[in-house]
């Protein structure tokens, strides 16, 4: 064995660091319309080619092409555009509110709005999403009252979660939005379990679980794939590959030389790799997966290729680890611009309407923010009572917690 | 809480199975799953026959993934089901720690009651079966440190069934620890003697129908005046043997619910006897005995005539060959009695 | 959505239960010699076809055919045969010793001896294996003194592990056999870490980790794949698919409609699916993987298709959940018979030699057993001292353990 | 143990970094990895600059997999390296529980010394930064229940560096908990007041070179006569503030090594003062305070004039908005002092 060279450790690096230009050729793109759309009852193994392709509908001119074009009526598209823009305006406002120290922490979804918004529109009422902290688009698409959301962010007296959770870790059961956890990946086997429960009960509702590229390295991702496959659970497994996990590039999570979608096929799950910044592609792939799930054909894994355009959170500064203008060069562009272009192209939208809508949303969110702020904030101390801290640990408060509450004098 | 029907002799295994049978029958939301629990009926046969009776959608085998078992159960709980899952040995719960601590225990709290995880997580625990370090552990202290969980450990078939039904019906998540050395009979630590079957024990007489033993209620296993023994699971019988063999008039309290705890029963007894010995099989340091000692000295300080003594497993992994030097048997417990009485 | 049928839960079942005949067509076999042997420097994705094929060298007549024939000299083959037979005889003896209550517990590897024996012969000295409880073949191939092993099984005064571990959970550092754990799958990221360490140090040694089909569902399997892939660790990931995990069929672990090898490719790891009862195929695939690892080409996952011919352990009764005569119908047969047939076919072996060797091994093991038993057993109380129980918890015994030892009076 | 060179003012972050720098330089077997610790230098910047200085083979980023981080480190330890790994927040160690409990802690034992796992597992812990329940936990009690582990928590830059070097050099696995609220300055619980930087604190003066603070040695942070405070981490300063503000002459012991523990220092102090308050931020039930209370009543029973008081985090998840009602601040600690003095 002595004729071998010394071994060496390979540590993947991104193709661009601060001061450089990222070489995005690592992404392996397909052109719009190029990729086949198999029947929904395809066997998992028959999607093997799709995990190395990229399903796209919108071409560079904003035209919808190919078999994945969902043929949505313009009104639906406009509803989608609105929800995406609402998400973006909301994020921007809340970022500012955080910088103004009105809210303690924030995480935006800038650049990846299409993924959650178009997916939400493709699901049915009663379907349950198991989100991460970056799927506020689901809430916007499902028209959750903004005041409730902002009260959660402000941790104030009307925070539906009673000030217990960090901002953005919403829970909105009636909108099919499961309580977001601060611990990564735990929601994935839960999504599968929820879907299994629906199947056990002979229901028709499906589940949709969300996870980031970085978090696929967590054990619970594997667990979710295994359980989803074994029991053919009616669940969609969404991997949002936004290229980054805080400061680490997706290759550190295992994206080098393979794709996250490929993990799905390996596990026996039908899998797709989709342009996550292409509203039509996201909607269409989501429908395909939902149809499979609802027809007892089992789970689908979808890798959404997108880009985390902003900082990881308000505690992060991405210029420390990647080119400051990286997003501008990301080949899949901006999902809002792309849908706008499409709508404009088919004559259903204009720059003017776009500006008006933006202003309308700014106003709507401004009003909501104002109302929410009138209920106080963590900063000004108008939060749920200290006594409420002892509630909901158990269904009924046991003696030891009553004693502790007493000791606190509340 | 009263039983609906007549009683029959049951082993602890049969009693547990009967509890699951009753609940599968009463509540269509009850589902049972875990490694080898379906077709085969579990490595200890606790779920034998249940798949056949209730079908594979209600009782089924899972992949070997404790985090998946618990994680899927959380999702089912959120949907509205009431999963009763088995971890094959308590020693194997560790891969599920994140799901248990960060999810099961906190879901109600963090969602302000929107979602709950009303799971029952069964797991056989304890040694005395030559299982070595990975089939003998008693990890109860971990769970009692996690707010939001209930931790329960029965010591006999009657309690096992009643507590398991109460746990399944409870809207809080319950860690249900089953001392495997007791599955087939009470065990007093004299491993060299023949096994006594449950059929010869009054608590092996178990109602066939539905009944509950309330959570948060301890039982006085043996009334006594000289000292109080706080214990649970297998050590209930070891403590009884120690009392008998040493002639010490010990009051033995079987905690049954470790946390939340029936503190009143504990405090009342220690105030009466003025001395306290805590007995458990788990390793000593930061074991549940530490919490018991801390509570007792807090609540009974002026009644205590001697330091609280802990008789526990040693702070080493559970060895295979030195099992009986590790196991806190009647002699060690009796020596503990003597120490608190001498002081 | 109301036009959908109710959902239902799929729970996989084996194709044969007690009283039935298993339909082994689920296995997807290839014929001997049929499958290509790619160059060792192939990209992971270029092994995609191999994960659904089955690499075999020995045909039904015992001839070695095709590109995977390692062309081993008969002496090496005979050494392999000897180690396999030694493993089997040893297992049988120890099963009996357990039934005689001389040892407390045992786990045999009946039917899957080729996997570990041929693999061990394909590794170099200093390479480190991270085994499960069913790789005693590695120890036999590496000629570990039998007395040491039996003393471990007897938990007696000469047990090198001081009575601390359940029988079969050996640790033999000098033979490159890492301490076997009772907790499934934990050894897999450790194997990867060991390999990474070797790479960090510029060493030439590689690691080889072992896991059962059932245990691939554990999180640490995923973790191992991810780390192995990301850092191109010089490690071989062996998945021993012996069709069963105690009472559950491999479909419950996720084998339905896919293979365990496919999980490797999905994770970006070159992967092979190999006839684990074909000594030549095992050796050859192991060499291919070792060569890759040692040449800085990264990890290889190999799924060894075999059959757990015996009970899971001495606590198990497989007739409760599968046909009693299942092994007799397993299409890949018995690894010892197949190698014997090959050697006989090339004129290097005979029935007579085979019988003689078996007797020789019986005698050798009998002598070792006798010696080991002379040092006592758990049953007769000749075990390591109670005092030794407090050692090795820490490097030096802290005060609290000294106090506890004192209290025990030892 | 003596320092090799001059001292400079350092924050706790700088001190920890300096310890790793010294050890990377001295021992080629030291490797450092974890989530975001490589190029970026860690979310708290503890490893900033180390990858640049020592290369990607010695200091690198990992996938987000705590079990992988620890599991790979075990393999490296078995090979002969000395990994120093970071869990980004203590709240995220749970996925690594099986590796820590079943492997790291037991490897030496189960292999009878053939293989060891001399890891140092660093993790920031504790609250006071509005991190909510998943960025605020203090899980030390879990680790102290696991035999084979050492658990360490420094409270100042000098100790942080000296203890971290001692931990890395130690052949036993060490859980190294870093109270993140102390990273940039001592914190006495008065969150409304400006932050005091380490440069104004004597223990912020740190030798540049190699030195160790021995494991298993507690420090008397403040000598006193009325009662003994057993504490560690952030609560050292809160207890100091409580003593000052209440005028109680408390003897404050900074345990530094939680387990194995410097019991002698503890017992000596409690025997002297006759009263004891245990202060920690972690949830109360089965927290490490329970073990301390159990030990103190065992070893100092006849010297105790009042029950041992525990001032701790409540038995609830760490809430976001009610952070300061949860955090055991100086008022609550002082009230604890008064309770033990009144009795
Ligand atoms: C178990 C656990 N480990 C680590 C963290 C810290 N953490 C929070 S977000 C994050 C990065 C996640 O990246 P990715 O999954 O790609 O999602 P993205 O932020 O890009 O949406 C990390 C490491 C955590 N929250 N939980
Ligand atoms: C974490 C954990 N969970 C469960 C078990 C119990 N257990 C021991 S072996 C086994 C089956 C493993 O099957 P497989 O991986 O296929 O290996 P095989 O026995 O077939 O060699 C199980 C469930 C364990 N040892 N550890
Ligand atoms: Mg990401
Ligand atoms: Mg198997």
PDB file of N, CA and C in Angstrom, chain B residues 26-97:
ATOM      1  N   UNK B  26     -61.386   1.551  22.345  1.00  0.00           N
ATOM      2  CA  UNK B  26     -62.217   2.702  22.722  1.00  0.00           C
ATOM      3  C   UNK B  26     -62.007   3.935  21.872  1.00  0.00           C
ATOM      4  N   UNK B  27     -60.762   4.125  21.437  1.00  0.00           N
ATOM      5  CA  UNK B  27     -60.425   5.403  20.796  1.00  0.00           C
ATOM      6  C   UNK B  27     -59.805   5.154  19.425  1.00  0.00           C
ATOM      7  N   UNK B  28     -60.542   5.482  18.362  1.00  0.00           N
ATOM      8  CA  UNK B  28     -60.008   5.228  17.011  1.00  0.00           C
ATOM      9  C   UNK B  28     -58.765   6.065  16.713  1.00  0.00           C
ATOM     10  N   UNK B  29     -58.460   7.037  17.553  1.00  0.00           N
ATOM     11  CA  UNK B  29     -57.253   7.839  17.347  1.00  0.00           C
ATOM     12  C   UNK B  29     -56.003   7.188  17.903  1.00  0.00           C
ATOM     13  N   UNK B  30     -56.175   6.114  18.653  1.00  0.00           N
ATOM     14  CA  UNK B  30     -54.995   5.452  19.214  1.00  0.00           C
ATOM     15  C   UNK B  30     -54.308   4.617  18.146  1.00  0.00           C
ATOM     16  N   UNK B  31     -53.022   4.854  17.960  1.00  0.00           N
ATOM     17  CA  UNK B  31     -52.223   4.042  17.035  1.00  0.00           C
ATOM     18  C   UNK B  31     -50.960   3.619  17.768  1.00  0.00           C
ATOM     19  N   UNK B  32     -50.461   2.458  17.395  1.00  0.00           N
ATOM     20  CA  UNK B  32     -49.321   1.878  18.111  1.00  0.00           C
ATOM     21  C   UNK B  32     -48.260   1.496  17.098  1.00  0.00           C
ATOM     22  N   UNK B  33     -47.060   1.969  17.322  1.00  0.00           N
ATOM     23  CA  UNK B  33     -45.995   1.565  16.411  1.00  0.00           C
ATOM     24  C   UNK B  33     -44.633   1.649  17.072  1.00  0.00           C
ATOM     25  N   UNK B  34     -43.672   1.014  16.422  1.00  0.00           N
ATOM     26  CA  UNK B  34     -42.329   0.935  16.966  1.00  0.00           C
ATOM     27  C   UNK B  34     -41.603  -0.210  16.285  1.00  0.00           C
ATOM     28  N   UNK B  35     -40.374  -0.429  16.698  1.00  0.00           N
ATOM     29  CA  UNK B  35     -39.558  -1.465  16.068  1.00  0.00           C
ATOM     30  C   UNK B  35     -40.051  -2.850  16.498  1.00  0.00           C
ATOM     31  N   UNK B  36     -40.417  -3.671  15.540  1.00  0.00           N
ATOM     32  CA  UNK B  36     -40.842  -5.056  15.784  1.00  0.00           C
ATOM     33  C   UNK B  36     -42.160  -5.183  16.547  1.00  0.00           C
ATOM     34  N   UNK B  37     -42.922  -4.108  16.696  1.00  0.00           N
ATOM     35  CA  UNK B  37     -44.153  -4.211  17.490  1.00  0.00           C
ATOM     36  C   UNK B  37     -45.348  -4.712  16.678  1.00  0.00           C
ATOM     37  N   UNK B  38     -45.224  -4.721  15.348  1.00  0.00           N
ATOM     38  CA  UNK B  38     -46.371  -5.049  14.512  1.00  0.00           C
ATOM     39  C   UNK B  38     -46.618  -6.548  14.399  1.00  0.00           C
ATOM     40  N   UNK B  39     -46.172  -7.127  13.308  1.00  0.00           N
ATOM     41  CA  UNK B  39     -46.418  -8.549  13.053  1.00  0.00           C
ATOM     42  C   UNK B  39     -45.950  -9.430  14.196  1.00  0.00           C
ATOM     43  N   UNK B  40     -44.758  -9.110  14.679  1.00  0.00           N
ATOM     44  CA  UNK B  40     -44.099  -9.961  15.680  1.00  0.00           C
ATOM     45  C   UNK B  40     -44.651  -9.713  17.080  1.00  0.00           C
ATOM     46  N   UNK B  41     -45.074  -8.491  17.337  1.00  0.00           N
ATOM     47  CA  UNK B  41     -45.634  -8.199  18.654  1.00  0.00           C
ATOM     48  C   UNK B  41     -44.644  -7.703  19.684  1.00  0.00           C
ATOM     49  N   UNK B  42     -43.470  -7.239  19.211  1.00  0.00           N
ATOM     50  CA  UNK B  42     -42.523  -6.636  20.154  1.00  0.00           C
ATOM     51  C   UNK B  42     -41.535  -7.631  20.715  1.00  0.00           C
ATOM     52  N   UNK B  43     -40.312  -7.200  20.944  1.00  0.00           N
ATOM     53  CA  UNK B  43     -39.311  -8.155  21.435  1.00  0.00           C
ATOM     54  C   UNK B  43     -39.669  -8.668  22.826  1.00  0.00           C
ATOM     55  N   UNK B  44     -40.477  -7.916  23.567  1.00  0.00           N
ATOM     56  CA  UNK B  44     -40.958  -8.439  24.847  1.00  0.00           C
ATOM     57  C   UNK B  44     -42.411  -8.898  24.741  1.00  0.00           C
ATOM     58  N   UNK B  45     -42.938  -8.901  23.522  1.00  0.00           N
ATOM     59  CA  UNK B  45     -44.281  -9.406  23.220  1.00  0.00           C
ATOM     60  C   UNK B  45     -45.411  -8.575  23.824  1.00  0.00           C
ATOM     61  N   UNK B  46     -45.121  -7.316  24.134  1.00  0.00           N
ATOM     62  CA  UNK B  46     -46.160  -6.493  24.767  1.00  0.00           C
ATOM     63  C   UNK B  46     -47.307  -6.185  23.817  1.00  0.00           C
ATOM     64  N   UNK B  47     -47.036  -6.184  22.518  1.00  0.00           N
ATOM     65  CA  UNK B  47     -48.097  -5.828  21.562  1.00  0.00           C
ATOM     66  C   UNK B  47     -48.569  -7.048  20.764  1.00  0.00           C
ATOM     67  N   UNK B  48     -48.243  -8.222  21.252  1.00  0.00           N
ATOM     68  CA  UNK B  48     -48.603  -9.453  20.537  1.00  0.00           C
ATOM     69  C   UNK B  48     -50.106  -9.522  20.259  1.00  0.00           C
ATOM     70  N   UNK B  49     -50.417  -9.824  19.025  1.00  0.00           N
ATOM     71  CA  UNK B  49     -51.823 -10.008  18.661  1.00  0.00           C
ATOM     72  C   UNK B  49     -52.572  -8.731  18.328  1.00  0.00           C
ATOM     73  N   UNK B  50     -52.003  -7.584  18.643  1.00  0.00           N
ATOM     74  CA  UNK B  50     -52.757  -6.339  18.442  1.00  0.00           C
ATOM     75  C   UNK B  50     -52.857  -5.968  16.969  1.00  0.00           C
ATOM     76  N   UNK B  51     -51.803  -6.234  16.202  1.00  0.00           N
ATOM     77  CA  UNK B  51     -51.888  -5.923  14.768  1.00  0.00           C
ATOM     78  C   UNK B  51     -52.967  -6.784  14.120  1.00  0.00           C
ATOM     79  N   UNK B  52     -52.972  -8.029  14.472  1.00  0.00           N
ATOM     80  CA  UNK B  52     -53.958  -8.941  13.906  1.00  0.00           C
ATOM     81  C   UNK B  52     -55.374  -8.450  14.213  1.00  0.00           C
ATOM     82  N   UNK B  53     -55.551  -7.961  15.426  1.00  0.00           N
ATOM     83  CA  UNK B  53     -56.882  -7.551  15.869  1.00  0.00           C
ATOM     84  C   UNK B  53     -57.303  -6.192  15.283  1.00  0.00           C
ATOM     85  N   UNK B  54     -56.347  -5.270  15.172  1.00  0.00           N
ATOM     86  CA  UNK B  54     -56.726  -3.904  14.780  1.00  0.00           C
ATOM     87  C   UNK B  54     -56.218  -3.474  13.404  1.00  0.00           C
ATOM     88  N   UNK B  55     -55.449  -4.342  12.765  1.00  0.00           N
ATOM     89  CA  UNK B  55     -55.014  -4.023  11.406  1.00  0.00           C
ATOM     90  C   UNK B  55     -53.712  -3.241  11.363  1.00  0.00           C
ATOM     91  N   UNK B  56     -53.110  -3.230  10.179  1.00  0.00           N
ATOM     92  CA  UNK B  56     -51.782  -2.620  10.038  1.00  0.00           C
ATOM     93  C   UNK B  56     -51.818  -1.098  10.042  1.00  0.00           C
ATOM     94  N   UNK B  57     -52.994  -0.499   9.911  1.00  0.00           N
ATOM     95  CA  UNK B  57     -53.033   0.963  10.000  1.00  0.00           C
ATOM     96  C   UNK B  57     -53.034   1.451  11.441  1.00  0.00           C
ATOM     97  N   UNK B  58     -53.358   0.572  12.340  1.00  0.00           N
ATOM     98  CA  UNK B  58     -53.433   0.983  13.755  1.00  0.00           C
ATOM     99  C   UNK B  58     -52.220   0.494  14.543  1.00  0.00           C
ATOM    100  N   UNK B  59     -51.640  -0.597  14.111  1.00  0.00           N
ATOM    101  CA  UNK B  59     -50.524  -1.219  14.840  1.00  0.00           C
ATOM    102  C   UNK B  59     -49.494  -1.665  13.813  1.00  0.00           C
ATOM    103  N   UNK B  60     -48.347  -1.026  13.787  1.00  0.00           N
ATOM    104  CA  UNK B  60     -47.416  -1.395  12.718  1.00  0.00           C
ATOM    105  C   UNK B  60     -45.945  -1.258  13.103  1.00  0.00           C
ATOM    106  N   UNK B  61     -45.149  -1.960  12.313  1.00  0.00           N
ATOM    107  CA  UNK B  61     -43.691  -1.930  12.459  1.00  0.00           C
ATOM    108  C   UNK B  61     -43.126  -0.645  11.868  1.00  0.00           C
ATOM    109  N   UNK B  62     -42.014  -0.198  12.427  1.00  0.00           N
ATOM    110  CA  UNK B  62     -41.351   0.990  11.890  1.00  0.00           C
ATOM    111  C   UNK B  62     -39.909   0.670  11.519  1.00  0.00           C
ATOM    112  N   UNK B  63     -39.348   1.539  10.690  1.00  0.00           N
ATOM    113  CA  UNK B  63     -37.903   1.495  10.488  1.00  0.00           C
ATOM    114  C   UNK B  63     -37.189   1.688  11.830  1.00  0.00           C
ATOM    115  N   UNK B  64     -35.943   1.283  11.877  1.00  0.00           N
ATOM    116  CA  UNK B  64     -35.158   1.428  13.117  1.00  0.00           C
ATOM    117  C   UNK B  64     -34.680   2.869  13.202  1.00  0.00           C
ATOM    118  N   UNK B  65     -35.525   3.702  13.713  1.00  0.00           N
ATOM    119  CA  UNK B  65     -35.221   5.123  13.796  1.00  0.00           C
ATOM    120  C   UNK B  65     -36.064   5.708  14.909  1.00  0.00           C
ATOM    121  N   UNK B  66     -35.458   5.849  16.052  1.00  0.00           N
ATOM    122  CA  UNK B  66     -36.199   6.344  17.206  1.00  0.00           C
ATOM    123  C   UNK B  66     -36.655   7.786  16.984  1.00  0.00           C
ATOM    124  N   UNK B  67     -35.838   8.583  16.290  1.00  0.00           N
ATOM    125  CA  UNK B  67     -36.266   9.958  16.041  1.00  0.00           C
ATOM    126  C   UNK B  67     -37.436   9.967  15.072  1.00  0.00           C
ATOM    127  N   UNK B  68     -37.458   9.022  14.161  1.00  0.00           N
ATOM    128  CA  UNK B  68     -38.579   8.922  13.235  1.00  0.00           C
ATOM    129  C   UNK B  68     -39.838   8.475  13.943  1.00  0.00           C
ATOM    130  N   UNK B  69     -39.691   7.537  14.836  1.00  0.00           N
ATOM    131  CA  UNK B  69     -40.855   7.037  15.571  1.00  0.00           C
ATOM    132  C   UNK B  69     -41.487   8.183  16.350  1.00  0.00           C
ATOM    133  N   UNK B  70     -40.664   8.899  17.076  1.00  0.00           N
ATOM    134  CA  UNK B  70     -41.208   9.987  17.895  1.00  0.00           C
ATOM    135  C   UNK B  70     -41.634  11.161  17.009  1.00  0.00           C
ATOM    136  N   UNK B  71     -40.821  11.475  16.019  1.00  0.00           N
ATOM    137  CA  UNK B  71     -41.136  12.608  15.153  1.00  0.00           C
ATOM    138  C   UNK B  71     -42.434  12.386  14.394  1.00  0.00           C
ATOM    139  N   UNK B  72     -42.615  11.200  13.857  1.00  0.00           N
ATOM    140  CA  UNK B  72     -43.871  10.904  13.156  1.00  0.00           C
ATOM    141  C   UNK B  72     -45.036  10.982  14.135  1.00  0.00           C
ATOM    142  N   UNK B  73     -44.802  10.514  15.340  1.00  0.00           N
ATOM    143  CA  UNK B  73     -45.869  10.542  16.340  1.00  0.00           C
ATOM    144  C   UNK B  73     -46.270  11.986  16.673  1.00  0.00           C
ATOM    145  N   UNK B  74     -45.305  12.888  16.681  1.00  0.00           N
ATOM    146  CA  UNK B  74     -45.629  14.294  16.943  1.00  0.00           C
ATOM    147  C   UNK B  74     -46.565  14.815  15.852  1.00  0.00           C
ATOM    148  N   UNK B  75     -46.230  14.491  14.607  1.00  0.00           N
ATOM    149  CA  UNK B  75     -47.087  14.921  13.510  1.00  0.00           C
ATOM    150  C   UNK B  75     -48.486  14.326  13.618  1.00  0.00           C
ATOM    151  N   UNK B  76     -48.543  13.072  14.011  1.00  0.00           N
ATOM    152  CA  UNK B  76     -49.855  12.433  14.182  1.00  0.00           C
ATOM    153  C   UNK B  76     -50.629  13.077  15.314  1.00  0.00           C
ATOM    154  N   UNK B  77     -49.901  13.399  16.379  1.00  0.00           N
ATOM    155  CA  UNK B  77     -50.547  14.084  17.501  1.00  0.00           C
ATOM    156  C   UNK B  77     -51.110  15.428  17.058  1.00  0.00           C
ATOM    157  N   UNK B  78     -50.339  16.134  16.242  1.00  0.00           N
ATOM    158  CA  UNK B  78     -50.798  17.429  15.742  1.00  0.00           C
ATOM    159  C   UNK B  78     -52.037  17.249  14.866  1.00  0.00           C
ATOM    160  N   UNK B  79     -52.105  16.133  14.174  1.00  0.00           N
ATOM    161  CA  UNK B  79     -53.271  15.853  13.334  1.00  0.00           C
ATOM    162  C   UNK B  79     -54.499  15.565  14.195  1.00  0.00           C
ATOM    163  N   UNK B  80     -54.251  14.961  15.353  1.00  0.00           N
ATOM    164  CA  UNK B  80     -55.368  14.646  16.229  1.00  0.00           C
ATOM    165  C   UNK B  80     -55.389  13.208  16.710  1.00  0.00           C
ATOM    166  N   UNK B  81     -54.371  12.452  16.336  1.00  0.00           N
ATOM    167  CA  UNK B  81     -54.312  11.064  16.810  1.00  0.00           C
ATOM    168  C   UNK B  81     -53.644  11.023  18.194  1.00  0.00           C
ATOM    169  N   UNK B  82     -53.588   9.837  18.726  1.00  0.00           N
ATOM    170  CA  UNK B  82     -53.055   9.624  20.069  1.00  0.00           C
ATOM    171  C   UNK B  82     -52.086   8.441  20.016  1.00  0.00           C
ATOM    172  N   UNK B  83     -50.875   8.711  19.530  1.00  0.00           N
ATOM    173  CA  UNK B  83     -49.926   7.611  19.308  1.00  0.00           C
ATOM    174  C   UNK B  83     -49.320   7.065  20.609  1.00  0.00           C
ATOM    175  N   UNK B  84     -49.196   5.773  20.624  1.00  0.00           N
ATOM    176  CA  UNK B  84     -48.527   5.076  21.727  1.00  0.00           C
ATOM    177  C   UNK B  84     -47.351   4.354  21.089  1.00  0.00           C
ATOM    178  N   UNK B  85     -46.163   4.859  21.318  1.00  0.00           N
ATOM    179  CA  UNK B  85     -45.030   4.294  20.596  1.00  0.00           C
ATOM    180  C   UNK B  85     -44.094   3.571  21.550  1.00  0.00           C
ATOM    181  N   UNK B  86     -43.370   2.629  20.991  1.00  0.00           N
ATOM    182  CA  UNK B  86     -42.419   1.865  21.797  1.00  0.00           C
ATOM    183  C   UNK B  86     -40.998   2.160  21.350  1.00  0.00           C
ATOM    184  N   UNK B  87     -40.153   2.475  22.308  1.00  0.00           N
ATOM    185  CA  UNK B  87     -38.709   2.481  22.078  1.00  0.00           C
ATOM    186  C   UNK B  87     -38.231   1.133  22.607  1.00  0.00           C
ATOM    187  N   UNK B  88     -37.551   0.360  21.772  1.00  0.00           N
ATOM    188  CA  UNK B  88     -37.326  -1.051  22.093  1.00  0.00           C
ATOM    189  C   UNK B  88     -36.651  -1.253  23.457  1.00  0.00           C
ATOM    190  N   UNK B  89     -35.673  -0.428  23.740  1.00  0.00           N
ATOM    191  CA  UNK B  89     -35.052  -0.385  25.065  1.00  0.00           C
ATOM    192  C   UNK B  89     -34.830   1.091  25.402  1.00  0.00           C
ATOM    193  N   UNK B  90     -34.969   1.445  26.667  1.00  0.00           N
ATOM    194  CA  UNK B  90     -34.776   2.842  27.061  1.00  0.00           C
ATOM    195  C   UNK B  90     -33.392   3.321  26.632  1.00  0.00           C
ATOM    196  N   UNK B  91     -32.437   2.411  26.593  1.00  0.00           N
ATOM    197  CA  UNK B  91     -31.069   2.726  26.178  1.00  0.00           C
ATOM    198  C   UNK B  91     -31.015   3.278  24.752  1.00  0.00           C
ATOM    199  N   UNK B  92     -32.098   3.116  24.016  1.00  0.00           N
ATOM    200  CA  UNK B  92     -32.094   3.543  22.609  1.00  0.00           C
ATOM    201  C   UNK B  92     -32.943   4.781  22.366  1.00  0.00           C
ATOM    202  N   UNK B  93     -33.300   5.479  23.434  1.00  0.00           N
ATOM    203  CA  UNK B  93     -34.098   6.682  23.200  1.00  0.00           C
ATOM    204  C   UNK B  93     -33.228   7.843  22.711  1.00  0.00           C
ATOM    205  N   UNK B  94     -31.912   7.727  22.917  1.00  0.00           N
ATOM    206  CA  UNK B  94     -31.045   8.886  22.649  1.00  0.00           C
ATOM    207  C   UNK B  94     -31.190   9.475  21.243  1.00  0.00           C
ATOM    208  N   UNK B  95     -31.304   8.654  20.191  1.00  0.00           N
ATOM    209  CA  UNK B  95     -31.475   9.280  18.880  1.00  0.00           C
ATOM    210  C   UNK B  95     -32.755  10.126  18.786  1.00  0.00           C
ATOM    211  N   UNK B  96     -33.683   9.920  19.696  1.00  0.00           N
ATOM    212  CA  UNK B  96     -34.940  10.678  19.658  1.00  0.00           C
ATOM    213  C   UNK B  96     -34.911  11.881  20.595  1.00  0.00           C
ATOM    214  N   UNK B  97     -33.769  12.158  21.190  1.00  0.00           N
ATOM    215  CA  UNK B  97     -33.717  13.207  22.210  1.00  0.00           C
ATOM    216  C   UNK B  97     -34.212  14.543  21.689  1.00  0.00           C
TER     217      UNK B  97
END
